[in-house]
XYZ file of C-alpha atoms in Angstrom:
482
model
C 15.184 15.846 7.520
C 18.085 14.593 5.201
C 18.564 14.523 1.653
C 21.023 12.493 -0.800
C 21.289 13.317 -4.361
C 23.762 15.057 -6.437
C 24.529 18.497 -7.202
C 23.882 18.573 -10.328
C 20.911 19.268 -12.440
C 18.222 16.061 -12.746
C 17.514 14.967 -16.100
C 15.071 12.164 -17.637
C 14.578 10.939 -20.945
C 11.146 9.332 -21.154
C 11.015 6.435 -24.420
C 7.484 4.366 -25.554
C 8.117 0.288 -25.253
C 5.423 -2.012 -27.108
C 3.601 -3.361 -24.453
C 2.589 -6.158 -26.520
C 5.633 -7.452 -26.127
C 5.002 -8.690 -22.692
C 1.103 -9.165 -21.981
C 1.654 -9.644 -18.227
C 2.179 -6.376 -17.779
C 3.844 -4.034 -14.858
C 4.041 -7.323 -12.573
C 6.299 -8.800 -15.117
C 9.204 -6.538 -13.924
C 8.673 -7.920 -10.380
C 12.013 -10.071 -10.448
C 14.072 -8.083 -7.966
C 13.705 -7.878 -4.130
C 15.025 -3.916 -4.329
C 12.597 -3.400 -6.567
C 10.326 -0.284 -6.108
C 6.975 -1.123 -7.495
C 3.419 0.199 -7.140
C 0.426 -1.898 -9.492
C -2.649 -3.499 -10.031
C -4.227 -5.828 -12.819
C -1.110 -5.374 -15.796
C -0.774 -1.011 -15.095
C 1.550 0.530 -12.996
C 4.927 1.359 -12.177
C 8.807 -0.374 -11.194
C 11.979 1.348 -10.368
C 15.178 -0.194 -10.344
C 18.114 1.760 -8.268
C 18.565 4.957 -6.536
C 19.693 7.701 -7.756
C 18.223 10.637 -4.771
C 16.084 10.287 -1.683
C 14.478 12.237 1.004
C 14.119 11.098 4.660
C 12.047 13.193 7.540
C 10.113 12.563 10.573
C 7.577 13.880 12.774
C 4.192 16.360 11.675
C 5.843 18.331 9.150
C 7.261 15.213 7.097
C 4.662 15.546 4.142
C 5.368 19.072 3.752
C 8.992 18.865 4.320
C 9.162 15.585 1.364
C 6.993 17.828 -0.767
C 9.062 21.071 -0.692
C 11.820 19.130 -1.598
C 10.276 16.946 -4.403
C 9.232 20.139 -6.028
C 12.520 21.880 -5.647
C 14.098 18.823 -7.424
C 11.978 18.754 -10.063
C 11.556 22.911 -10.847
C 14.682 22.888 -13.198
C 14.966 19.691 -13.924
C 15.504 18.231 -17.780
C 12.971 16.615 -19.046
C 12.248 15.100 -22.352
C 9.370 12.724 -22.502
C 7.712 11.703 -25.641
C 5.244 9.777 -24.060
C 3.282 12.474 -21.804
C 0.965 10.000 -19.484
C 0.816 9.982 -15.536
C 3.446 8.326 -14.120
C 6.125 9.049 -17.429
C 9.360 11.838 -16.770
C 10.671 12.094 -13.265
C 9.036 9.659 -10.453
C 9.836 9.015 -6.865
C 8.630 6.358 -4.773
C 7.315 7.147 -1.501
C 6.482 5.363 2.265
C 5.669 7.819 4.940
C 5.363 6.635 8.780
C 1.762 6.624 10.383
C 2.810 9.157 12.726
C 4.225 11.919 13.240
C 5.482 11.247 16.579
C 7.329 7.552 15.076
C 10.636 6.948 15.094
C 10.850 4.968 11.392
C 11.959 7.536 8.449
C 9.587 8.478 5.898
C 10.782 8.644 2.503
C 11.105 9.779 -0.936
C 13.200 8.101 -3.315
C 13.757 8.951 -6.532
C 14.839 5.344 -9.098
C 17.523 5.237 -12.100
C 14.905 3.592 -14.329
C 11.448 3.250 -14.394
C 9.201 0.964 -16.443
C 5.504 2.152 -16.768
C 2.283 0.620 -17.893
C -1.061 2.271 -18.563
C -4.017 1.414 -20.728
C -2.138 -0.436 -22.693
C 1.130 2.149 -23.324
C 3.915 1.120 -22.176
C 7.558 3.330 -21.185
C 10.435 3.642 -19.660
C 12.423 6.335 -17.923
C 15.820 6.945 -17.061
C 16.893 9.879 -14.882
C 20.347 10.817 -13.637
C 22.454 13.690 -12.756
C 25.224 12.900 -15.103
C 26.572 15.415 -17.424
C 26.452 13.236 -20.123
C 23.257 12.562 -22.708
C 20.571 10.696 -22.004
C 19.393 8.109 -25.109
C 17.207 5.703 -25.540
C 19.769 3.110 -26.187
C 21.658 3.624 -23.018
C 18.240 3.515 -21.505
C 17.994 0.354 -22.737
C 21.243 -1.130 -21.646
C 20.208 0.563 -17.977
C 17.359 -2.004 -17.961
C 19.089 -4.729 -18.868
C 21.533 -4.155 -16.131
C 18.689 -4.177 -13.909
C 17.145 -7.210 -15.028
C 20.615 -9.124 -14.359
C 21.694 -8.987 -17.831
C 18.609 -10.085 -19.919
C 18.943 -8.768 -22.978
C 16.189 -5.826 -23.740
C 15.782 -4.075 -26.964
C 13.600 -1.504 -28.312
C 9.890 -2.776 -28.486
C 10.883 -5.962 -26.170
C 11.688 -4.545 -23.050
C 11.179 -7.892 -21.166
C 10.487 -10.712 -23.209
C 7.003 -12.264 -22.582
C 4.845 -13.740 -19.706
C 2.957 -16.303 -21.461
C 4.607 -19.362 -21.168
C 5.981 -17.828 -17.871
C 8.786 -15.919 -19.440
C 9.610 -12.677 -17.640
C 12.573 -10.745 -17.044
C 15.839 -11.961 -15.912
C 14.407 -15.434 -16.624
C 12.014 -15.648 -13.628
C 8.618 -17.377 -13.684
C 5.565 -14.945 -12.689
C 4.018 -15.819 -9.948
C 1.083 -17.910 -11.571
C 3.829 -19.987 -12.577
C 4.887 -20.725 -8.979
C 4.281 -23.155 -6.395
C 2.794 -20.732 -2.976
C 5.365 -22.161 -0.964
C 6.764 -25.021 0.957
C 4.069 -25.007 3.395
C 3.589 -28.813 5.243
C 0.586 -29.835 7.472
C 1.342 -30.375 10.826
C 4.237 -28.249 11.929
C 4.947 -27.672 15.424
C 3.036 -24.124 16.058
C 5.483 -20.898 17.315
C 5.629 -20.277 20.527
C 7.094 -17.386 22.315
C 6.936 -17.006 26.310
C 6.105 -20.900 26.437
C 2.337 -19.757 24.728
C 1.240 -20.930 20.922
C 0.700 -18.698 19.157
C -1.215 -19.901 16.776
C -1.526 -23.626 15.289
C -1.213 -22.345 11.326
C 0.648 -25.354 8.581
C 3.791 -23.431 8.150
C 6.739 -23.242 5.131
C 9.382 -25.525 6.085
C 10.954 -24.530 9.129
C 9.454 -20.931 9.585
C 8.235 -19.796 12.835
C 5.181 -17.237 13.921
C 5.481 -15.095 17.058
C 3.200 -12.464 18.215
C 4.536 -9.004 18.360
C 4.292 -5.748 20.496
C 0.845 -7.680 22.428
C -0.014 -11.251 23.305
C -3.836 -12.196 21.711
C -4.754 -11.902 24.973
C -3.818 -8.598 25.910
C -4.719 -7.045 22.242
C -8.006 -8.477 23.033
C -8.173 -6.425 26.304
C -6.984 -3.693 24.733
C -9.810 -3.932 21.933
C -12.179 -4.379 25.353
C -10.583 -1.173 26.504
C -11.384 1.184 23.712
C -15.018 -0.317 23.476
C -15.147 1.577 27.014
C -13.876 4.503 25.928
C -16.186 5.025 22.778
C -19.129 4.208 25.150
C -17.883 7.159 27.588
C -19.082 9.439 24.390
C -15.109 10.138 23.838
C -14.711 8.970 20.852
C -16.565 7.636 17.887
C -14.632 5.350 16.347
C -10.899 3.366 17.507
C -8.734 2.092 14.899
C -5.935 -0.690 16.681
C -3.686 -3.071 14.905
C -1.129 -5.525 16.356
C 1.886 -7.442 14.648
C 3.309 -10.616 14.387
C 6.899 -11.920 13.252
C 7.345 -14.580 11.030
C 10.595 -16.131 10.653
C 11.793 -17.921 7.290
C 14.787 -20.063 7.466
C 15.434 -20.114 4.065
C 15.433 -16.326 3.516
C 12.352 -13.922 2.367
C 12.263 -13.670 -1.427
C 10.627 -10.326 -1.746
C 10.022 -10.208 -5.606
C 7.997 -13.326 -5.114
C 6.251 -11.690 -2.558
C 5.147 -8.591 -4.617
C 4.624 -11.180 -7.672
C 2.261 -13.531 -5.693
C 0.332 -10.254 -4.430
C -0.261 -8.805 -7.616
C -1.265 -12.790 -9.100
C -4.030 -12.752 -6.440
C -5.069 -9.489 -5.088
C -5.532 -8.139 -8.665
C -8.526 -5.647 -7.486
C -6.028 -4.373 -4.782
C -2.952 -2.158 -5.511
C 0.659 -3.799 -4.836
C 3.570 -1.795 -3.213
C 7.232 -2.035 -2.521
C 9.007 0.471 -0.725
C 12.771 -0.192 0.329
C 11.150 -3.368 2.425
C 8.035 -2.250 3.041
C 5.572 -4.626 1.334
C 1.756 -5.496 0.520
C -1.375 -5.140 -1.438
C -3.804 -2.278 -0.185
C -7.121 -2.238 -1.088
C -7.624 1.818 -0.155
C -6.847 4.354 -1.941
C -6.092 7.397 -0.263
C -5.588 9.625 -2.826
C -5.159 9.210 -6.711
C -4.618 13.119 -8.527
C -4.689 13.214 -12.479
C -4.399 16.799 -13.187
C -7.151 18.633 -11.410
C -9.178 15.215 -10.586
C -8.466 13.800 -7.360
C -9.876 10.223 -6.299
C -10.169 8.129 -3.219
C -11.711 4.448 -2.083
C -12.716 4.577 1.638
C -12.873 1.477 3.120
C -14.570 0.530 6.610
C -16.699 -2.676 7.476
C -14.984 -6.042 6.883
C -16.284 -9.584 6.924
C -14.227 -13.199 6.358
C -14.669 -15.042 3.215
C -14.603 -17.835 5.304
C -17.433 -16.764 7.041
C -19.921 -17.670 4.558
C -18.553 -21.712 4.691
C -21.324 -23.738 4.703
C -24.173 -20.794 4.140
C -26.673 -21.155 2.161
C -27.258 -19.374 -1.131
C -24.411 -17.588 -2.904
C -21.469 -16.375 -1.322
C -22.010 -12.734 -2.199
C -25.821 -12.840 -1.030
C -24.240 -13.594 2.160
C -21.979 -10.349 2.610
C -24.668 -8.489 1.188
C -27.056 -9.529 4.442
C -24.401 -9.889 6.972
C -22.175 -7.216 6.077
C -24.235 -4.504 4.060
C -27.258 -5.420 6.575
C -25.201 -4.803 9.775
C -25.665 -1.780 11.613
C -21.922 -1.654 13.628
C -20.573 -1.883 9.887
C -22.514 0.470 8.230
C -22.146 3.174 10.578
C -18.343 2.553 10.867
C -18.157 2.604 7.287
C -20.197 6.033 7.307
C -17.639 7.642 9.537
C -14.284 6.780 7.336
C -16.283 8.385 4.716
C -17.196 11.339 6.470
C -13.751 11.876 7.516
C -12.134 11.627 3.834
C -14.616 13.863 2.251
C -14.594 16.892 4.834
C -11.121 17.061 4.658
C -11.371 16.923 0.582
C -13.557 19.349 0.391
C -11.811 22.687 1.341
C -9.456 21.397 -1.368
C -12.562 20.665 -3.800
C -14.809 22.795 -5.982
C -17.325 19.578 -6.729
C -17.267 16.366 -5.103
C -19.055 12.879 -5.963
C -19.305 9.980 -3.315
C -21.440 6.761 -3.485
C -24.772 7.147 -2.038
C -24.674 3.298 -0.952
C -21.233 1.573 -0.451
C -20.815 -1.304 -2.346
C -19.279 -4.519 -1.795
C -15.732 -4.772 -2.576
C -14.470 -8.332 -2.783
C -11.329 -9.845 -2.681
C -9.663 -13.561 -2.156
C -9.927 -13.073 1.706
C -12.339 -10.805 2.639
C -15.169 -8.549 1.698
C -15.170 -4.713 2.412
C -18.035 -2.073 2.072
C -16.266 0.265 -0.262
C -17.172 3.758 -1.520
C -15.405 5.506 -4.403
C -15.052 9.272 -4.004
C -14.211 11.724 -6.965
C -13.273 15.473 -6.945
C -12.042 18.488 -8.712
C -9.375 20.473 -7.336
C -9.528 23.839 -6.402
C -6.573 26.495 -7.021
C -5.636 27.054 -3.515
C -3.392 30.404 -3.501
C -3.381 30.223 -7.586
C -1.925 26.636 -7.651
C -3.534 22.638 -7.208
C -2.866 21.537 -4.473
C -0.093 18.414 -4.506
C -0.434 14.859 -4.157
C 1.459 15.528 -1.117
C -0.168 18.793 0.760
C -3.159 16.562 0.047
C -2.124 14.022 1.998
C -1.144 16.579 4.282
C -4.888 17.125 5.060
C -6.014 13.840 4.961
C -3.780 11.942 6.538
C -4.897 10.226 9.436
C -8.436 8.853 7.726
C -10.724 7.363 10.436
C -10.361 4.651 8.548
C -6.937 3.533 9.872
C -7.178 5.841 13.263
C -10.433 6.669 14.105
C -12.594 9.619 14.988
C -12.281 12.701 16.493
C -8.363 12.302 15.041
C -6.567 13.821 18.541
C -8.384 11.479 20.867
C -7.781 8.165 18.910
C -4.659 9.190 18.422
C -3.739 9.399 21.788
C -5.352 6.392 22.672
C -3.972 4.057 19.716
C -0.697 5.031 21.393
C -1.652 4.442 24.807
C -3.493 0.879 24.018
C -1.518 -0.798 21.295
C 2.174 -0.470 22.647
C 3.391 -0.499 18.852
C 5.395 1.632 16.446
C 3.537 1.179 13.374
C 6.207 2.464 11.130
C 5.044 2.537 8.109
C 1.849 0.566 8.523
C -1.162 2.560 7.669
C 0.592 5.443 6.611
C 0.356 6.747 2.908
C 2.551 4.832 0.189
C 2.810 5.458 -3.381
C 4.225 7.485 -6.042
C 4.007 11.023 -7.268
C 5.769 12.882 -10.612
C 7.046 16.246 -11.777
C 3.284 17.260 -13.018
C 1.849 16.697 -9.833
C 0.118 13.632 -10.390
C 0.082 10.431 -7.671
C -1.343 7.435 -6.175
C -1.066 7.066 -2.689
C -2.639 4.032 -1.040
C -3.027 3.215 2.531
C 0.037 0.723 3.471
C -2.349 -1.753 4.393
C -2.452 -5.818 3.892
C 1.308 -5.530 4.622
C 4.891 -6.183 6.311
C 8.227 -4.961 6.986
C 11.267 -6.955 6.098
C 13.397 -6.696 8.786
C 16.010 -9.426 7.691
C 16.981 -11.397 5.338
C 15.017 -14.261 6.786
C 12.372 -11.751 9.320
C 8.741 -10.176 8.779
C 6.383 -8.321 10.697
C 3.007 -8.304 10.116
C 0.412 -5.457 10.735
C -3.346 -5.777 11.116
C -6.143 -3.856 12.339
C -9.554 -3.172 13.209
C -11.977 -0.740 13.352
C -13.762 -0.738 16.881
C -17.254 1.014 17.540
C -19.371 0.601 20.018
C -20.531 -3.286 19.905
C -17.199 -4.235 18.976
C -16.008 -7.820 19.981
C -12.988 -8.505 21.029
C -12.792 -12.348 19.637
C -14.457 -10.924 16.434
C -12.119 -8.506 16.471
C -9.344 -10.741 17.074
C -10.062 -12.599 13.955
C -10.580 -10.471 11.568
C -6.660 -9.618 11.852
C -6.285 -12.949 11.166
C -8.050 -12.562 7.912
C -6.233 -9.424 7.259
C -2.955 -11.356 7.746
C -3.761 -13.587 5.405
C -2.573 -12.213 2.272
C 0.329 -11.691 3.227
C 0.695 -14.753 5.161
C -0.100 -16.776 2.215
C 2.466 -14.838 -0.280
C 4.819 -15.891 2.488
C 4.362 -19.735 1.804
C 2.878 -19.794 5.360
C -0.851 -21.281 5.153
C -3.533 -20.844 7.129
């Protein structure tokens, strides 16, 4: 566990901005590729700097980030006019997937922070200077940030129609995808293609920790298992690397995510990147909400079907037994870990479908109220604490898929799958699942992560390309086209 901040007392000064002064919204403020950033459709949040952060591994690293989050925050300064989730102090957060990884989970805590919420707009500055805090210097903060833009009150980043944004980029509607061309020469590593995909100019795709091959024997492998009555339910992923010659332009990453995976919630994390459709936890006060996802089918899949697309997922996927009782078990594991934290709960009786540009998902929505728990709610964080690993991204009983996730898939997720999000000084948070995602390991390096749930009936070649689907997003945002 390590910590960098000052000694000093933290203060924030919280200030309204008109938001209808830029219509785009949160993804507007997408122009930098240290941005820290968590939205979806026009709300959310982006922090520019660093002014603290937390790092910890292994089991005690949510406890651990949230002792010290709250000991920041105890006597801190705050003055905040606007009073909404999300508004005085903030820190951004990625934690690793488990506790027995290597990669550093974190906590870090932004100079500025521009929030937007049912149409309300503010921003934050926080320090541990001495001096005061005003809403002018706040001001000239931002424009700093936004590489010298000019910002004044009430037009805090000039407007997205007409593709306007900060700092003078284009949004990501604006934008071509990417230089992808037809025909490249497919990546090979070993002497084996990979996989013939029309690539951005010059970039290369490599598979990761596994061949296709031998992830496919591994997804074979834990089919075996389930049906020795060990396990339920196995969650494995596998990576692959994608190379870009002419560098990885994050911003435009996190832009073109939040252009078309509007339903889903955008992240960026000190190179951690994506657009997760799960929620693991959301807490407004005492209300604490969650979208469990299990059961997956490719849009592509309905090519050439008759009737309407959604009729389609509705028979296939809604109508299929392995998916339906895969999806029933993420849902059992979210709510009867809630629960002990819970004095009511609400869940769907009947997912529903949940679609997006690349896939569709039976989805369920869960709501509860918090219980006191030794006279206090219960944090975003010791919430996580409890939840954290869903079936949905491990599998079921925890211990046993566990063990064999590390057994089968010969990968250090880092921070794939685990939680990733935000949480402030009243205890509120959203903390998605880091799915949909990458790594930047380079300037001009990614890795992919993608996974799949596997129950007994499971596929291996099915299996095999639903990753591919999953990739796709991000894929895509990277100019590479499949």
């Amino acid at each position: 566990m390590t910590s960098t901040l000052d000694t000093g007392l933290l203060k924030s000064l919280t200030v309204p901005l008109d938001g209808k002064e830029f219509p785009g919204g949160l993804p507007a403020f997408l122009v930098r590729d240290d941005v820290l950033c968590w939205t979806r459709r026009e709300a959310g949040l982006a922090g520019f700097g660093e002014i603290a952060r937390f790092t910890a591994t292994g089991p005690e690293r949510f406890l651990e980030a949230d002792i010290w989050w709250r000991h920041l925050v105890l006597e801190a300064r705050v003055t905040d006019s606007v009073e909404l989730p999300g508004t005085g102090p903030v820190a951004f957060g990625s934690f690793a997937f488990s506790k027995t990884s290597a990669h550093e989970s974190r906590l870090i805590v932004p100079e500025i922070v521009v929030g937007v919420r049912d149409n309300t707009a503010w921003l934050t500055q926080l320090t541990f200077d001495d001096g005061p805090l005003t809403e002018a210097g706040a001001l000239a903060a931002l424009e700093r940030w936004l590489g010298g833009k000019p910002v004044s009150a009430g037009a805090p980043a000039g407007s997205t129609s007409a593709a306007v944004a900060p700092a003078g980029i284009t949004t990501a509607a604006a934008e071509p995808a990417g230089d992808a061309r037809q025909g490249a020469v497919p990546a090979k590593e070993g002497g084996a293609v990979v996989r013939p995909l029309p690539l951005a100019a010059g970039a290369t795709l490599h598979t990761g920790s596994l061949s296709e091959e031998a992830w496919m024997d591994a997804v074979a492998a834990g089919v075996e298992e389930i049906r020795t009555g060990a396990l339920e339910k196995l969650v494995l992923a596998r990576d692959v690397v994608a190379t870009i010659p002419g560098g990885v332009n994050a911003s435009r990453v996190l832009r073109e995510l939040a252009a078309r995976y509007r339903e889903c919630w955008t992240y960026g994390v000190d190179g951690l990147v994506g657009a997760t459709p799960e929620m693991l936890i959301q807490v407004e006060g005492r209300t604490a909400q969650a979208r469990v996802l299990a059961g997956t089918l490719d849009r592509r899949d309905a090519h050439g079907e008759d009737g309407l697309p959604m009729d389609y997922a509705t028979r296939v996927l809604a109508g299929s037994e392995k998916q339906r009782h895969e999806h029933e078990i993420a849902i059992q594991s979210l709510t009867s870990q809630l629960a002990p934290f819970s004095e009511a709960m609400n869940a769907h009786d009947e997912p529903f479908i949940l679609e997006l540009p690349n896939v569709w998902h039976l989805a369920s929505d869960v709501k509860a109220e918090l219980a006191e728990v030794e006279g206090h709610v219960p944090t975003c964080l010791a919430l996580i604490n409890a939840l954290h690993p869903t079936a949905a991204v491990c599998g079921t009983p925890t211990q046993v898929a566990g063990a064999l996730i590390r057994k089968l898939e010969h990968l250090d997720r880092g921070p794939y799958a685990g939680p990733v999000g935000w949480l402030d000084a009243a205890g509120n948070g959203e903390w998605g699942i880091a799915l949909r995602g990458a790594v930047i390991e380079s300037p001009d390096t990614v890795r992919l992560y993608a996974g799949c749930g596997i129950v007994d009936g499971s596929q291996p070649e099915a299996e095999l390309a639903e990753t591919w689907a999953k990739f796709r997003p991000m894929l895509e945002s990277l100019g590479i086209r499949s």
